C-alpha atoms as one frame of an Amber mdcrd trajectory, in Angstrom:
protein
   3.370  11.703 -14.636   3.944   8.078 -13.663   7.476   6.717 -13.659   7.605
   4.124 -16.442   9.381   1.742 -14.069   6.301   1.688 -11.845   3.909   0.798
 -14.643   2.846  -2.779 -15.264   1.789  -3.588 -18.823  -0.531  -6.534 -19.457
  -2.185  -7.229 -22.804  -1.241  -3.751 -24.012  -2.746  -1.872 -21.084  -0.704
  -0.099 -18.412  -1.447  -0.243 -14.695  -0.088   2.079 -12.040   0.764  -0.620
  -9.491   2.596  -3.940  -9.602   0.656  -5.199  -6.606  -2.554  -7.041  -7.421
  -4.933  -7.958  -4.627  -7.772 -10.359  -4.008 -11.174  -9.587  -2.554 -11.877
 -12.607  -0.343 -11.606 -13.366   3.381 -12.254  -9.842   4.674 -14.664  -9.441
   7.566 -16.926  -7.129   5.557 -17.065  -4.967   2.460 -15.886  -1.869   4.343
 -12.646  -3.607   5.274 -12.298  -4.845   1.696 -12.483  -1.294   0.451 -10.115
   0.135   3.065  -7.460  -2.527   2.463  -7.772  -2.214  -1.296  -7.278   1.527
  -1.142  -4.291   1.175   1.214  -2.649  -1.320  -1.144  -2.676   1.128  -4.031
  -3.537  -1.786  -6.305  -4.840  -1.043  -9.775  -6.218  -4.562 -10.252  -8.369
  -6.615  -7.879  -9.299 -10.194  -8.588 -12.792 -11.455  -7.852 -14.024 -15.029
  -7.518 -17.130 -15.097  -9.659 -18.621 -18.074  -7.823 -18.138 -16.593  -4.367
 -18.736 -12.867  -4.676 -21.787 -11.066  -5.928 -20.858  -8.721  -8.763 -24.359
  -8.505 -10.119 -25.650 -12.058 -10.128 -28.046 -11.244  -7.265 -29.496  -7.713
  -7.455 -30.887  -8.058  -3.920 -27.518  -8.773  -2.275 -24.589  -6.412  -1.520
 -22.507  -5.891  -4.646 -18.713  -5.836  -4.321 -18.436  -3.407  -7.216 -20.300
  -0.778  -5.181 -17.486  -0.494  -2.609 -14.381  -0.746  -4.793 -12.461   2.309
  -5.979 -14.033   3.382  -9.252 -10.771   3.398 -11.203  -9.698  -0.128 -10.237
  -9.757  -2.942 -12.803 -11.813  -5.952 -11.741 -10.153  -9.213 -12.720 -12.641
 -12.091 -12.649 -11.134 -15.438 -11.705 -12.171 -19.060 -11.702 -11.435 -19.942
  -8.072 -13.144 -23.191  -7.165 -13.077 -24.636 -10.679 -11.606 -28.127 -11.125
 -12.176 -28.628 -14.842 -11.460 -26.652 -17.983 -15.135 -26.735 -18.842 -16.200
 -25.114 -15.548 -13.503 -22.463 -15.818 -14.455 -21.516 -19.368 -18.147 -21.285
 -18.462 -17.353 -19.158 -15.391 -15.340 -16.635 -17.379 -17.924 -16.444 -20.133
 -20.457 -15.589 -17.406 -18.071 -12.985 -16.000 -17.732 -11.398 -19.427 -21.484
 -10.923 -19.555 -21.677  -9.537 -16.009 -18.801  -7.095 -16.553 -19.818  -5.686
 -19.894 -17.434  -7.570 -22.147 -14.426  -7.811 -19.831 -11.561  -9.514 -21.706
  -8.841  -9.601 -19.049  -9.387 -12.618 -16.799  -7.515 -14.824 -14.374  -7.648
 -18.536 -15.066  -7.062 -21.115 -12.391  -8.056 -24.758 -12.609  -7.366 -26.631
  -9.398  -6.225 -30.234  -8.994  -7.583 -31.127  -5.568  -9.005 -29.561  -2.425
  -6.092 -30.523  -0.190  -3.308 -28.677  -2.020  -5.226 -26.358  -4.380  -2.358
 -27.085  -6.733  -3.134 -26.264 -10.369  -4.252 -29.049 -12.680  -1.917 -28.169
 -15.524  -3.430 -30.296 -18.346  -6.883 -28.807 -17.645  -5.358 -25.328 -17.217
  -3.625 -25.526 -20.599  -6.778 -26.802 -22.316  -8.852 -23.971 -20.813  -6.212
 -21.364 -21.700  -6.184 -22.392 -25.371  -9.964 -22.243 -25.601 -10.217 -18.885
 -23.813  -7.538 -17.317 -26.013  -9.402 -18.563 -29.091 -12.535 -16.955 -27.643
 -10.851 -13.554 -27.422  -9.928 -13.421 -23.738  -6.682 -11.949 -22.388  -5.710
 -14.720 -20.001  -3.615 -14.328 -16.877  -2.981 -17.855 -15.717  -2.237 -19.388
 -12.310   0.196 -22.248 -12.745   2.846 -24.403 -11.136   6.404 -23.071 -10.959
   7.447 -25.437 -13.761   9.323 -23.531 -16.514   8.179 -25.981 -19.193   4.509
 -25.605 -18.289   4.950 -21.835 -18.154   6.406 -21.845 -21.661   3.500 -23.938
 -22.956   1.010 -21.453 -21.501   2.847 -18.539 -23.075   2.951 -20.355 -26.419
  -0.811 -20.852 -26.078  -1.200 -17.078 -26.064  -1.628 -16.240 -22.378  -1.153
 -12.580 -21.511   0.612 -13.207 -18.198   2.096 -16.189 -16.376   1.359 -16.490
 -12.651   3.383 -19.239 -10.981   2.736 -20.073  -7.360   5.333 -19.201  -4.749
   3.892 -21.893  -2.480   0.444 -23.322  -1.818  -2.559 -20.996  -1.884  -3.215
 -19.531   1.543  -0.151 -21.191   3.078   1.880 -18.040   3.686   5.031 -20.109
   3.180   6.667 -17.588   0.859   8.815 -18.426  -2.155   9.901 -22.039  -1.833
  11.731 -22.351  -5.148  13.326 -19.091  -6.284  15.386 -20.986  -8.880  12.332
 -22.143 -10.767  10.870 -18.647 -10.657  14.114 -17.259 -12.042  14.040 -19.745
 -14.916  10.468 -18.767 -15.758  11.320 -15.060 -15.634  14.414 -15.575 -17.786
  12.517 -17.213 -20.636   9.207 -15.347 -20.508   8.252 -12.678 -23.014   5.025
 -11.855 -21.166   4.709 -10.525 -17.604   5.426 -12.995 -14.801   3.575 -12.421
 -11.536   3.891 -14.472  -8.382   0.510 -15.778  -7.335  -0.168 -17.664  -4.098
   1.941 -18.325  -1.036   3.107 -14.827  -0.155   2.922 -14.465   3.626   4.437
 -11.135   4.493   6.110  -8.086   3.016   9.580  -9.618   2.677   8.133 -12.381
   0.457   6.725  -9.764  -1.900  10.022  -7.869  -1.949  11.974 -11.042  -2.750
   9.640 -11.869  -5.631  10.200  -8.441  -7.101  13.962  -8.589  -6.518  14.010
 -11.831  -8.518  12.571  -9.892 -11.430   8.879 -10.675 -11.233   6.701  -8.084
 -12.916   4.171  -8.126 -10.110   2.694  -9.973  -7.161  -0.882 -11.045  -6.527
  -2.024 -11.761  -2.987  -5.128 -12.066  -0.860  -4.654 -14.068   2.337  -1.444
 -12.268   3.299  -3.442  -9.047   3.596  -6.897 -10.254   4.606  -5.451 -12.707
   7.142  -3.244 -10.155   8.878  -4.147  -8.835  12.334  -4.448  -5.387  10.743
  -5.298  -5.887   7.063  -5.196  -2.203   6.165  -1.733  -1.728   7.634  -0.490
  -4.910   5.952  -1.906  -3.723   2.624   0.129  -0.561   2.947   3.227  -2.590
   3.878   2.774  -4.794   0.818   2.553  -1.744  -1.426   5.870  -0.479  -0.093
   7.467  -3.943  -0.312   6.568  -4.329  -3.973   7.904  -0.875  -4.754  11.109
  -1.528  -2.789  11.672  -4.895  -4.431  11.162  -3.425  -7.889  13.591  -0.635
  -7.098  16.213  -3.088  -5.853  15.801  -5.234  -8.979  16.296  -2.249 -11.263
  19.246  -0.966  -9.224  20.996  -4.334  -9.264  22.320  -5.904  -6.091  26.013
  -5.834  -5.208  28.008  -8.967  -6.068  28.068 -11.628  -3.385  31.550 -12.258
  -1.984  32.887 -15.209  -0.077  35.349 -12.969   1.788  34.945  -9.679   3.650
  35.571  -6.361   1.885  36.058  -3.129   3.873  33.626  -0.328   3.132  36.184
   2.384   4.031  39.406   3.033   2.019  42.544   1.526   3.547  44.806   4.386
   2.355  45.798   6.970   5.016  44.842   4.865   8.005  46.523   5.840  11.316
  47.794   2.365  12.203
């Protein structure tokens, strides 16, 4: 039986891991599968425009190499307008037999890959109206996050730093504000570079972490995937346990009573 603390609930469905992974940048499909299995992830996100999940019956299909029980989360990577993102996810719904859970990202420019928040919000509203459960990549702006939640998004996914940068969490204060106000799951998306970044995100109180480059770009992706799994679990455990208070002065760990001198 799964420990309830390890389960991530999104749009009413429970998942056995709080680590979500991407499917890009691996050298081949065999490495994709091995890293995905090592991560223990229950959700893998797939860029509809870049990966064949059935569009071309004559090309290798990613779905053929993924663990059967994993949930495929189609995303809109590469979309720069609300219109393109909506069309992409409607196509994904057809390819995946009515898949409702999707990841929305609408980018602002090619240099930063920062989210275009007005277009993101417009797409989110339309997708929610169309019956999708929307997990949404966004800036780490608490006001924008609240607007997306009010629009009906199923999960808020603020960036830690720029996509693929590996810079880690640049603004933990903003993340904390988003977590504090949110009534839906908050997952860090983008910028995680190594295991300590994932642990910090979870210690802050994030409900999960999504990453791709940090695993696929490692010298040993399978080993890094395993490390990320452990980091997410450790960070979640530390969050639930509650860290000791920070002190300005030292405090001895051994009792002072009965000392020899």
